[in-house]
mmCIF file of C-alpha atoms and ligand atoms in Angstrom:
data_model
loop_
_atom_site.group_PDB
_atom_site.id
_atom_site.type_symbol
_atom_site.label_atom_id
_atom_site.label_comp_id
_atom_site.label_asym_id
_atom_site.label_seq_id
_atom_site.Cartn_x
_atom_site.Cartn_y
_atom_site.Cartn_z
ATOM 1 C CA MET A 7 -31.353 10.337 -14.470
ATOM 2 C CA PHE A 8 -32.829 7.620 -12.180
ATOM 3 C CA ASP A 9 -29.846 7.094 -9.499
ATOM 4 C CA ARG A 10 -30.850 3.382 -7.759
ATOM 5 C CA ARG A 11 -28.694 4.056 -5.225
ATOM 6 C CA LYS A 12 -28.723 7.146 -3.705
ATOM 7 C CA PHE A 13 -32.921 6.139 -4.277
ATOM 8 C CA ILE A 14 -31.952 2.853 -2.291
ATOM 9 C CA LYS A 15 -29.846 5.269 0.529
ATOM 10 C CA THR A 16 -32.716 7.675 1.064
ATOM 11 C CA SER A 17 -35.465 5.120 1.166
ATOM 12 C CA ALA A 18 -33.560 2.828 3.752
ATOM 13 C CA LEU A 19 -32.463 5.310 5.939
ATOM 14 C CA SER A 20 -36.251 7.170 5.882
ATOM 15 C CA ALA A 21 -37.621 3.885 6.463
ATOM 16 C CA GLY A 22 -35.006 2.713 8.968
ATOM 17 C CA LEU A 23 -34.643 -0.091 7.490
ATOM 18 C CA ILE A 24 -32.037 -3.119 8.722
ATOM 19 C CA VAL A 25 -30.559 -4.343 4.682
ATOM 20 C CA VAL A 26 -29.412 -7.428 5.534
ATOM 21 C CA SER A 27 -28.531 -9.149 2.048
ATOM 22 C CA LYS A 28 -25.596 -10.377 0.667
ATOM 23 C CA ASN A 29 -24.887 -8.418 -2.520
ATOM 24 C CA SER A 30 -26.694 -5.748 -2.067
ATOM 25 C CA ILE A 31 -25.909 -2.038 -2.958
ATOM 26 C CA ALA A 32 -27.352 -0.601 0.157
ATOM 27 C CA GLU A 33 -26.632 -3.210 2.715
ATOM 28 C CA VAL A 34 -22.360 -1.056 3.366
ATOM 29 C CA LEU A 35 -25.190 0.786 5.128
ATOM 30 C CA PRO A 36 -25.187 -0.118 8.178
ATOM 31 C CA LYS A 37 -21.257 -0.097 8.032
ATOM 32 C CA THR A 38 -21.800 3.453 7.093
ATOM 33 C CA ILE A 39 -24.087 4.909 10.036
ATOM 34 C CA GLY A 40 -24.552 4.172 13.148
ATOM 35 C CA SER A 41 -21.679 4.740 15.893
ATOM 36 C CA ASN A 42 -19.710 1.628 17.008
ATOM 37 C CA ILE A 43 -16.916 2.694 14.329
ATOM 38 C CA ASN A 44 -13.461 2.357 15.105
ATOM 39 C CA LYS A 45 -11.833 5.594 14.482
ATOM 40 C CA PRO A 46 -9.869 6.760 14.128
ATOM 41 C CA ILE A 47 -7.515 3.941 13.275
ATOM 42 C CA VAL A 48 -4.988 3.491 10.926
ATOM 43 C CA ILE A 49 -3.130 0.388 8.844
ATOM 44 C CA SER A 50 0.260 -0.283 7.742
ATOM 45 C CA THR A 51 2.119 -2.798 6.329
ATOM 46 C CA TRP A 52 4.252 -5.052 7.823
ATOM 47 C CA ASP A 53 6.100 -4.623 10.696
ATOM 48 C CA PHE A 54 7.657 -1.453 9.474
ATOM 49 C CA GLY A 55 4.503 -0.253 9.280
ATOM 50 C CA VAL A 56 4.019 0.239 13.396
ATOM 51 C CA ALA A 57 6.380 3.210 13.362
ATOM 52 C CA ALA A 58 4.746 4.634 10.503
ATOM 53 C CA ASN A 59 1.154 3.304 12.408
ATOM 54 C CA ALA A 60 2.818 6.343 15.194
ATOM 55 C CA ASP A 61 2.992 8.661 13.132
ATOM 56 C CA ALA A 62 -0.197 8.735 11.553
ATOM 57 C CA TRP A 63 -1.499 8.459 14.434
ATOM 58 C CA LYS A 64 0.087 11.855 16.257
ATOM 59 C CA VAL A 65 -1.862 13.231 13.018
ATOM 60 C CA LEU A 66 -5.142 11.559 13.797
ATOM 61 C CA SER A 67 -4.891 11.744 17.840
ATOM 62 C CA LYS A 68 -5.653 15.470 17.412
ATOM 63 C CA ASN A 69 -8.331 14.886 15.400
ATOM 64 C CA GLY A 70 -5.801 15.525 12.391
ATOM 65 C CA ARG A 71 -7.094 14.808 8.195
ATOM 66 C CA ALA A 72 -6.490 11.283 7.002
ATOM 67 C CA LEU A 73 -4.248 12.274 4.248
ATOM 68 C CA ASP A 74 -2.218 14.226 6.686
ATOM 69 C CA ALA A 75 -2.088 10.981 8.976
ATOM 70 C CA VAL A 76 -0.922 8.675 5.564
ATOM 71 C CA GLU A 77 1.199 11.188 4.295
ATOM 72 C CA GLN A 78 3.087 12.012 7.752
ATOM 73 C CA GLY A 79 2.832 7.775 8.638
ATOM 74 C CA VAL A 80 5.018 6.944 5.680
ATOM 75 C CA TRP A 81 7.741 9.741 6.036
ATOM 76 C CA VAL A 82 8.929 7.362 8.443
ATOM 77 C CA PRO A 83 9.953 3.976 6.068
ATOM 78 C CA GLU A 84 10.428 6.972 3.207
ATOM 79 C CA ALA A 85 13.337 8.771 4.916
ATOM 80 C CA ASP A 86 14.791 4.954 6.948
ATOM 81 C CA GLU A 87 17.818 4.481 5.551
ATOM 82 C CA SER A 88 18.038 1.039 7.191
ATOM 83 C CA ASN A 89 14.845 -0.012 5.508
ATOM 84 C CA GLN A 90 16.106 -1.080 1.450
ATOM 85 C CA SER A 91 12.468 -1.180 0.028
ATOM 86 C CA VAL A 92 11.171 2.405 0.531
ATOM 87 C CA GLY A 93 12.683 5.879 0.697
ATOM 88 C CA TYR A 94 16.362 6.681 0.952
ATOM 89 C CA GLY A 95 18.239 3.482 0.757
ATOM 90 C CA GLY A 96 15.825 1.575 -1.272
ATOM 91 C CA LEU A 97 17.773 -0.441 -2.859
ATOM 92 C CA PRO A 98 18.626 0.545 -6.990
ATOM 93 C CA ASP A 99 17.427 -0.801 -10.080
ATOM 94 C CA ARG A 100 19.737 -3.552 -12.318
ATOM 95 C CA ASP A 101 21.514 -0.322 -13.494
ATOM 96 C CA GLY A 102 22.140 1.296 -9.767
ATOM 97 C CA LYS A 103 19.492 3.226 -9.878
ATOM 98 C CA VAL A 104 17.190 3.912 -7.061
ATOM 99 C CA THR A 105 13.891 4.445 -8.631
ATOM 100 C CA LEU A 106 10.105 5.531 -6.730
ATOM 101 C CA ASP A 107 6.745 4.891 -6.978
ATOM 102 C CA ALA A 108 4.425 6.155 -4.813
ATOM 103 C CA CYS A 109 0.534 7.146 -4.863
ATOM 104 C CA ILE A 110 -2.401 8.854 -2.468
ATOM 105 C CA MET A 111 -5.865 9.132 -2.415
ATOM 106 C CA ASP A 112 -8.014 10.999 -0.474
ATOM 107 C CA GLU A 113 -11.614 10.992 0.268
ATOM 108 C CA LEU A 114 -13.450 13.053 -1.839
ATOM 109 C CA GLY A 115 -11.216 10.167 -4.809
ATOM 110 C CA ASN A 116 -8.651 13.156 -5.526
ATOM 111 C CA CYS A 117 -5.254 10.301 -6.131
ATOM 112 C CA GLY A 118 -1.660 11.816 -6.983
ATOM 113 C CA ALA A 119 1.558 9.177 -8.198
ATOM 114 C CA VAL A 120 4.602 9.828 -8.518
ATOM 115 C CA LEU A 121 6.009 6.290 -10.716
ATOM 116 C CA ALA A 122 10.128 5.782 -11.029
ATOM 117 C CA LEU A 123 10.920 9.263 -9.613
ATOM 118 C CA GLU A 124 14.701 9.217 -9.013
ATOM 119 C CA HIS A 125 16.885 11.585 -5.850
ATOM 120 C CA ILE A 126 13.410 13.036 -3.847
ATOM 121 C CA LYS A 127 13.356 11.046 -0.178
ATOM 122 C CA HIS A 128 9.793 11.693 0.144
ATOM 123 C CA PRO A 129 8.067 10.542 -3.034
ATOM 124 C CA ILE A 130 4.697 10.532 -1.139
ATOM 125 C CA SER A 131 5.149 14.012 -0.781
ATOM 126 C CA VAL A 132 5.631 14.817 -4.341
ATOM 127 C CA ALA A 133 2.549 12.277 -5.982
ATOM 128 C CA ARG A 134 0.372 14.014 -2.993
ATOM 129 C CA LYS A 135 1.928 17.635 -5.137
ATOM 130 C CA VAL A 136 0.990 16.254 -8.529
ATOM 131 C CA MET A 137 -2.834 15.741 -6.662
ATOM 132 C CA GLU A 138 -3.585 18.823 -5.103
ATOM 133 C CA LYS A 139 -0.813 21.291 -7.572
ATOM 134 C CA THR A 140 -1.798 19.601 -11.348
ATOM 135 C CA PRO A 141 -4.325 18.234 -13.425
ATOM 136 C CA HIS A 142 -2.996 15.426 -14.122
ATOM 137 C CA VAL A 143 -3.307 12.134 -11.417
ATOM 138 C CA MET A 144 0.910 10.724 -12.412
ATOM 139 C CA LEU A 145 4.114 11.653 -13.304
ATOM 140 C CA ALA A 146 6.902 9.349 -14.564
ATOM 141 C CA GLY A 147 10.698 9.580 -14.095
ATOM 142 C CA ASP A 148 11.925 12.958 -15.372
ATOM 143 C CA GLY A 149 9.170 14.865 -16.032
ATOM 144 C CA ALA A 150 8.319 14.271 -12.614
ATOM 145 C CA LEU A 151 11.548 14.857 -11.558
ATOM 146 C CA GLN A 152 11.594 18.005 -12.620
ATOM 147 C CA PHE A 153 7.828 18.417 -11.634
ATOM 148 C CA ALA A 154 9.673 17.967 -7.345
ATOM 149 C CA LEU A 155 12.342 20.247 -7.634
ATOM 150 C CA GLU A 156 9.540 22.920 -9.109
ATOM 151 C CA GLN A 157 7.830 22.667 -5.995
ATOM 152 C CA GLY A 158 10.225 23.494 -4.397
ATOM 153 C CA PHE A 159 11.931 19.243 -3.322
ATOM 154 C CA LYS A 160 15.748 19.222 -2.301
ATOM 155 C CA LYS A 161 17.418 16.868 -5.009
ATOM 156 C CA GLU A 162 19.914 13.617 -3.554
ATOM 157 C CA ASN A 163 21.739 10.550 -3.501
ATOM 158 C CA LEU A 164 19.317 8.392 -2.269
ATOM 159 C CA LEU A 165 21.668 5.114 -3.186
ATOM 160 C CA THR A 166 23.438 4.708 0.278
ATOM 161 C CA PRO A 167 26.265 3.062 0.639
ATOM 162 C CA ALA A 168 25.114 -0.633 1.692
ATOM 163 C CA SER A 169 23.003 -0.647 -1.227
ATOM 164 C CA GLU A 170 25.769 0.419 -3.158
ATOM 165 C CA LYS A 171 27.551 -2.622 -1.641
ATOM 166 C CA ALA A 172 24.861 -4.927 -2.343
ATOM 167 C CA TRP A 173 23.875 -4.510 -5.369
ATOM 168 C CA LYS A 174 27.679 -4.765 -6.865
ATOM 169 C CA GLU A 175 27.379 -7.841 -4.995
ATOM 170 C CA TRP A 176 24.510 -8.994 -7.064
ATOM 171 C CA LEU A 177 26.321 -7.676 -10.277
ATOM 172 C CA LYS A 178 27.781 -10.889 -10.185
ATOM 173 C CA THR A 179 25.520 -13.035 -10.094
ATOM 174 C CA SER A 180 22.593 -10.525 -12.023
ATOM 175 C CA LYS A 181 19.773 -13.105 -11.248
ATOM 176 C CA TYR A 182 16.763 -11.556 -10.854
ATOM 177 C CA GLU A 183 14.834 -13.895 -7.761
ATOM 178 C CA PRO A 184 12.876 -13.140 -5.061
ATOM 179 C CA VAL A 185 13.044 -13.640 -1.456
ATOM 180 C CA MET A 186 9.337 -13.489 0.038
ATOM 181 C CA ASN A 187 9.232 -12.210 3.136
ATOM 182 C CA ILE A 188 12.292 -10.272 3.923
ATOM 183 C CA GLU A 189 11.339 -7.933 5.919
ATOM 184 C CA ASN A 190 10.304 -9.827 8.446
ATOM 185 C CA LYS A 191 13.434 -11.193 8.203
ATOM 186 C CA LEU A 192 15.435 -8.309 8.738
ATOM 187 C CA TYR A 193 12.482 -5.991 10.744
ATOM 188 C CA ASP A 194 12.016 -9.280 13.094
ATOM 189 C CA LYS A 195 13.677 -7.904 16.530
ATOM 190 C CA ALA A 196 13.929 -11.258 18.189
ATOM 191 C CA ALA A 197 15.444 -11.962 15.636
ATOM 192 C CA PRO A 198 17.434 -9.959 12.887
ATOM 193 C CA GLN A 199 18.992 -11.202 9.930
ATOM 194 C CA LYS A 200 21.535 -10.252 7.164
ATOM 195 C CA LEU A 201 21.136 -11.228 4.621
ATOM 196 C CA PRO A 202 24.189 -11.251 1.852
ATOM 197 C CA GLY A 203 23.495 -8.383 0.149
ATOM 198 C CA ASN A 204 23.087 -10.239 -3.329
ATOM 199 C CA GLN A 205 19.793 -11.230 -2.649
ATOM 200 C CA TYR A 206 17.298 -9.708 -4.582
ATOM 201 C CA ASN A 207 14.507 -8.296 -2.624
ATOM 202 C CA HIS A 208 11.173 -6.335 -2.205
ATOM 203 C CA ASP A 209 7.916 -4.475 -0.252
ATOM 204 C CA THR A 210 6.308 -1.325 0.879
ATOM 205 C CA ILE A 211 4.255 0.009 2.956
ATOM 206 C CA GLY A 212 0.702 0.762 1.755
ATOM 207 C CA MET A 213 -0.885 2.380 4.725
ATOM 208 C CA ILE A 214 -4.956 2.883 4.835
ATOM 209 C CA ALA A 215 -6.432 6.225 7.701
ATOM 210 C CA MET A 216 -10.133 6.381 9.309
ATOM 211 C CA ASP A 217 -9.795 10.228 11.088
ATOM 212 C CA ALA A 218 -12.516 10.967 13.542
ATOM 213 C CA LYS A 219 -14.777 12.636 10.987
ATOM 214 C CA GLY A 220 -14.939 8.810 9.342
ATOM 215 C CA ASN A 221 -12.937 9.742 6.348
ATOM 216 C CA LEU A 222 -10.829 7.236 5.111
ATOM 217 C CA SER A 223 -7.486 8.020 3.069
ATOM 218 C CA GLY A 224 -4.266 6.063 1.782
ATOM 219 C CA ALA A 225 -0.835 6.390 1.256
ATOM 220 C CA CYS A 226 1.826 3.695 -0.564
ATOM 221 C CA THR A 227 5.319 4.156 -1.567
ATOM 222 C CA THR A 228 7.934 1.846 -2.392
ATOM 223 C CA SER A 229 12.076 1.182 -4.316
ATOM 224 C CA GLY A 230 9.871 -1.631 -5.104
ATOM 225 C CA MET A 231 11.504 -4.702 -6.813
ATOM 226 C CA ALA A 232 15.301 -4.798 -6.135
ATOM 227 C CA TYR A 233 17.541 -5.031 -9.011
ATOM 228 C CA LYS A 234 14.519 -4.648 -11.633
ATOM 229 C CA LEU A 235 14.989 -3.390 -14.857
ATOM 230 C CA HIS A 236 15.281 0.365 -15.922
ATOM 231 C CA GLY A 237 11.910 2.375 -16.160
ATOM 232 C CA ARG A 238 9.420 -0.823 -14.502
ATOM 233 C CA ILE A 239 6.732 0.255 -12.068
ATOM 234 C CA GLY A 240 5.083 -2.309 -10.278
ATOM 235 C CA ASP A 241 1.447 -1.864 -8.735
ATOM 236 C CA SER A 242 2.144 0.054 -6.008
ATOM 237 C CA PRO A 243 2.185 3.602 -7.330
ATOM 238 C CA ILE A 244 -0.937 2.695 -9.909
ATOM 239 C CA ILE A 245 -4.647 3.266 -8.540
ATOM 240 C CA GLY A 246 -6.156 0.863 -8.888
ATOM 241 C CA ALA A 247 -3.591 -2.226 -7.887
ATOM 242 C CA GLY A 248 -1.554 -0.940 -5.286
ATOM 243 C CA LEU A 249 -3.741 1.016 -3.633
ATOM 244 C CA TYR A 250 -7.823 2.082 -3.838
ATOM 245 C CA ILE A 251 -9.585 4.195 -1.134
ATOM 246 C CA ASP A 252 -13.959 4.294 -1.536
ATOM 247 C CA ASN A 253 -14.788 6.274 1.213
ATOM 248 C CA GLU A 254 -18.354 4.902 1.089
ATOM 249 C CA ILE A 255 -17.038 1.918 1.760
ATOM 250 C CA GLY A 256 -13.126 0.870 2.839
ATOM 251 C CA GLY A 257 -9.546 0.877 1.040
ATOM 252 C CA ALA A 258 -7.199 -1.516 0.582
ATOM 253 C CA THR A 259 -3.677 -2.206 -0.542
ATOM 254 C CA SER A 260 -0.654 -4.514 -1.939
ATOM 255 C CA THR A 261 2.687 -5.834 -1.113
ATOM 256 C CA GLY A 262 4.636 -8.289 -3.359
ATOM 257 C CA VAL A 263 5.002 -9.060 -6.953
ATOM 258 C CA GLY A 264 3.495 -6.212 -8.150
ATOM 259 C CA GLU A 265 3.248 -7.332 -11.366
ATOM 260 C CA GLU A 266 0.950 -10.147 -10.660
ATOM 261 C CA VAL A 267 -1.670 -6.901 -8.613
ATOM 262 C CA VAL A 268 -1.404 -5.023 -11.539
ATOM 263 C CA ARG A 269 -2.928 -8.434 -13.974
ATOM 264 C CA ASN A 270 -5.919 -7.720 -11.359
ATOM 265 C CA VAL A 271 -6.119 -4.298 -10.502
ATOM 266 C CA GLY A 272 -5.669 -5.698 -6.901
ATOM 267 C CA SER A 273 -6.696 -3.483 -4.774
ATOM 268 C CA PHE A 274 -9.919 -1.728 -6.610
ATOM 269 C CA LEU A 275 -11.119 -5.260 -6.491
ATOM 270 C CA VAL A 276 -10.652 -5.849 -3.597
ATOM 271 C CA VAL A 277 -13.197 -2.807 -2.284
ATOM 272 C CA GLU A 278 -15.431 -3.738 -4.939
ATOM 273 C CA LEU A 279 -15.852 -6.745 -3.041
ATOM 274 C CA MET A 280 -16.610 -5.452 0.342
ATOM 275 C CA ARG A 281 -19.165 -3.344 -1.297
ATOM 276 C CA GLN A 282 -20.794 -6.758 -1.915
ATOM 277 C CA GLY A 283 -20.201 -7.996 1.667
ATOM 278 C CA TYR A 284 -17.167 -9.786 1.738
ATOM 279 C CA SER A 285 -14.731 -8.433 5.195
ATOM 280 C CA PRO A 286 -11.439 -7.194 4.690
ATOM 281 C CA GLU A 287 -9.530 -10.290 4.970
ATOM 282 C CA GLU A 288 -12.718 -12.633 3.063
ATOM 283 C CA ALA A 289 -12.282 -9.620 0.354
ATOM 284 C CA CYS A 290 -8.539 -9.863 0.343
ATOM 285 C CA LYS A 291 -8.569 -13.267 0.613
ATOM 286 C CA GLU A 292 -10.077 -13.475 -3.155
ATOM 287 C CA ALA A 293 -8.049 -10.700 -4.452
ATOM 288 C CA VAL A 294 -5.099 -13.402 -3.465
ATOM 289 C CA MET A 295 -7.179 -16.665 -4.560
ATOM 290 C CA ARG A 296 -7.985 -14.517 -8.024
ATOM 291 C CA ILE A 297 -3.926 -14.390 -8.352
ATOM 292 C CA ILE A 298 -3.019 -17.522 -7.417
ATOM 293 C CA LYS A 299 -6.393 -19.261 -9.779
ATOM 294 C CA LYS A 300 -5.136 -17.509 -13.406
ATOM 295 C CA LYS A 301 -1.044 -18.159 -12.411
ATOM 296 C CA PRO A 302 -1.161 -20.715 -9.839
ATOM 297 C CA GLU A 303 2.377 -21.845 -10.909
ATOM 298 C CA THR A 304 4.053 -18.546 -10.666
ATOM 299 C CA ALA A 305 2.083 -17.495 -7.544
ATOM 300 C CA LYS A 306 3.672 -20.903 -5.899
ATOM 301 C CA ASN A 307 6.511 -19.128 -5.595
ATOM 302 C CA ILE A 308 6.277 -15.641 -4.607
ATOM 303 C CA GLN A 309 4.600 -13.257 -1.900
ATOM 304 C CA VAL A 310 1.862 -10.770 -2.726
ATOM 305 C CA GLY A 311 -0.531 -9.511 0.102
ATOM 306 C CA PHE A 312 -3.474 -7.049 0.664
ATOM 307 C CA LEU A 313 -4.953 -5.712 3.522
ATOM 308 C CA ALA A 314 -8.072 -4.177 3.333
ATOM 309 C CA MET A 315 -10.653 -1.733 5.613
ATOM 310 C CA ASN A 316 -14.311 -1.551 5.456
ATOM 311 C CA LYS A 317 -16.313 2.155 7.080
ATOM 312 C CA LYS A 318 -16.148 0.472 10.126
ATOM 313 C CA GLY A 319 -12.867 1.021 11.348
ATOM 314 C CA GLU A 320 -12.793 -3.231 10.200
ATOM 315 C CA TYR A 321 -9.976 -4.658 9.319
ATOM 316 C CA GLY A 322 -7.425 -7.895 7.590
ATOM 317 C CA ALA A 323 -5.468 -9.342 5.161
ATOM 318 C CA TYR A 324 -4.515 -12.205 3.618
ATOM 319 C CA ALA A 325 -1.467 -12.979 1.466
ATOM 320 C CA ILE A 326 -0.399 -15.380 -0.941
ATOM 321 C CA GLN A 327 2.338 -16.869 1.584
ATOM 322 C CA LYS A 328 3.384 -17.358 5.048
ATOM 323 C CA GLY A 329 4.887 -14.033 6.671
ATOM 324 C CA PHE A 330 3.059 -11.486 5.785
ATOM 325 C CA SER A 331 2.155 -9.623 8.809
ATOM 326 C CA TYR A 332 0.691 -5.728 9.477
ATOM 327 C CA ALA A 333 0.789 -3.347 11.718
ATOM 328 C CA VAL A 334 -2.822 -1.773 13.873
ATOM 329 C CA CYS A 335 -3.117 1.765 15.080
ATOM 330 C CA ASP A 336 -5.899 2.741 17.034
ATOM 331 C CA SER A 337 -6.858 3.882 20.620
ATOM 332 C CA SER A 338 -6.886 0.445 21.970
ATOM 333 C CA LYS A 339 -3.477 -0.847 20.505
ATOM 334 C CA GLN A 340 -0.860 1.185 19.576
ATOM 335 C CA ASP A 341 1.693 -0.928 18.883
ATOM 336 C CA LEU A 342 0.027 -4.344 17.814
ATOM 337 C CA VAL A 343 1.002 -6.272 14.888
ATOM 338 C CA ILE A 344 -0.832 -9.239 13.226
ATOM 339 C CA LYS A 345 0.382 -12.245 11.080
ATOM 340 C CA GLY A 346 -1.715 -12.313 8.116
ATOM 341 C CA LYS A 347 -3.689 -14.789 6.957
ATOM 342 C CA SER A 348 -2.593 -17.024 3.833
ATOM 343 C CA TYR A 349 -2.653 -19.688 0.415
ATOM 344 C CA TYR A 350 0.301 -21.448 1.505
HETATM 345 N N1 LIG B 23 4.837 -4.140 -4.985
HETATM 346 C C1 LIG B 23 5.974 -2.923 -4.623
HETATM 347 C C2 LIG B 23 6.524 -3.269 -6.283
HETATM 348 O O1 LIG B 23 5.994 -4.119 -6.723
HETATM 349 C C3 LIG B 23 7.064 -4.522 -4.139
HETATM 350 C C4 LIG B 23 6.183 -4.738 -3.052
HETATM 351 O O2 LIG B 23 5.336 -4.481 -2.900
HETATM 352 O O3 LIG B 23 7.270 -6.338 -2.193
HETATM 353 O O4 LIG B 23 7.161 -3.213 -6.533
#
């Protein structure tokens, strides 16, 4: 079959053409060739991304693979018990169970995910095993746990005393109601806030890295929405919603109320918009606008943020509400936190 894309790419390369037309398939070419690519680089959601990026950077700075970098980077918040929205110490569901969602995707389009996984501290590594050791993409619930145990992961109690206390407080009202950007309130070094445990909270680490070879990978991991119905799955472990990587174009990830991201297949949409020539920030903005357009009343009261990187190592973000932040680490910036732009 005639492969138009390959044809354009080959002809443009051999003719040394600079292709500039927006919306053309070939316009991505200048981003994928040339020497001014900012790599290696890693970006991740929220202020807690700084510590995660630092560990990812240990891999990237030694010429390691982006896939290893994102896995090892997100181990940091997964293991951090003070982080109540990712991994160990995450707030439980309505029934007091900590159920974790995670996915990972590499430069070859390989991907793996675990959904509502209990008792395993590093769901991202189980997701990687699903990708590498099974013919499947997703494993859920008991099946995911069984697989993890077979792979040698340790069964642990993930409900910390602090999260159990918060859940018991919440049970008094049992009101499912969001606190936007809670992680900034908790992690703001200048003014940390102790929020009452009965407040509902959420947030996710989504990370995208490009290694020295120019290959992209991504990881996304979360305990999801606190006090959710048992069995609820958000966007985070869904390839295309919470995370998407296309090694020709770039990668995207999301955080916030996952139901609205799933409705719009958010991260895939962001990558496809970058394919059409949008900058990372423009692409994230357009994805946010779709959410707002589809459900304007809902969007007023929730947070959703997208974060993206293209093949040049350019990055950007956009959120519905103020307060979304992301962390960047490359050879010139190590602890950078950027406040994402927002609609409201
Ligand atoms: N996206 C996550 C979920 O819906 C939560 C978050 O990132 O705030 O489970």
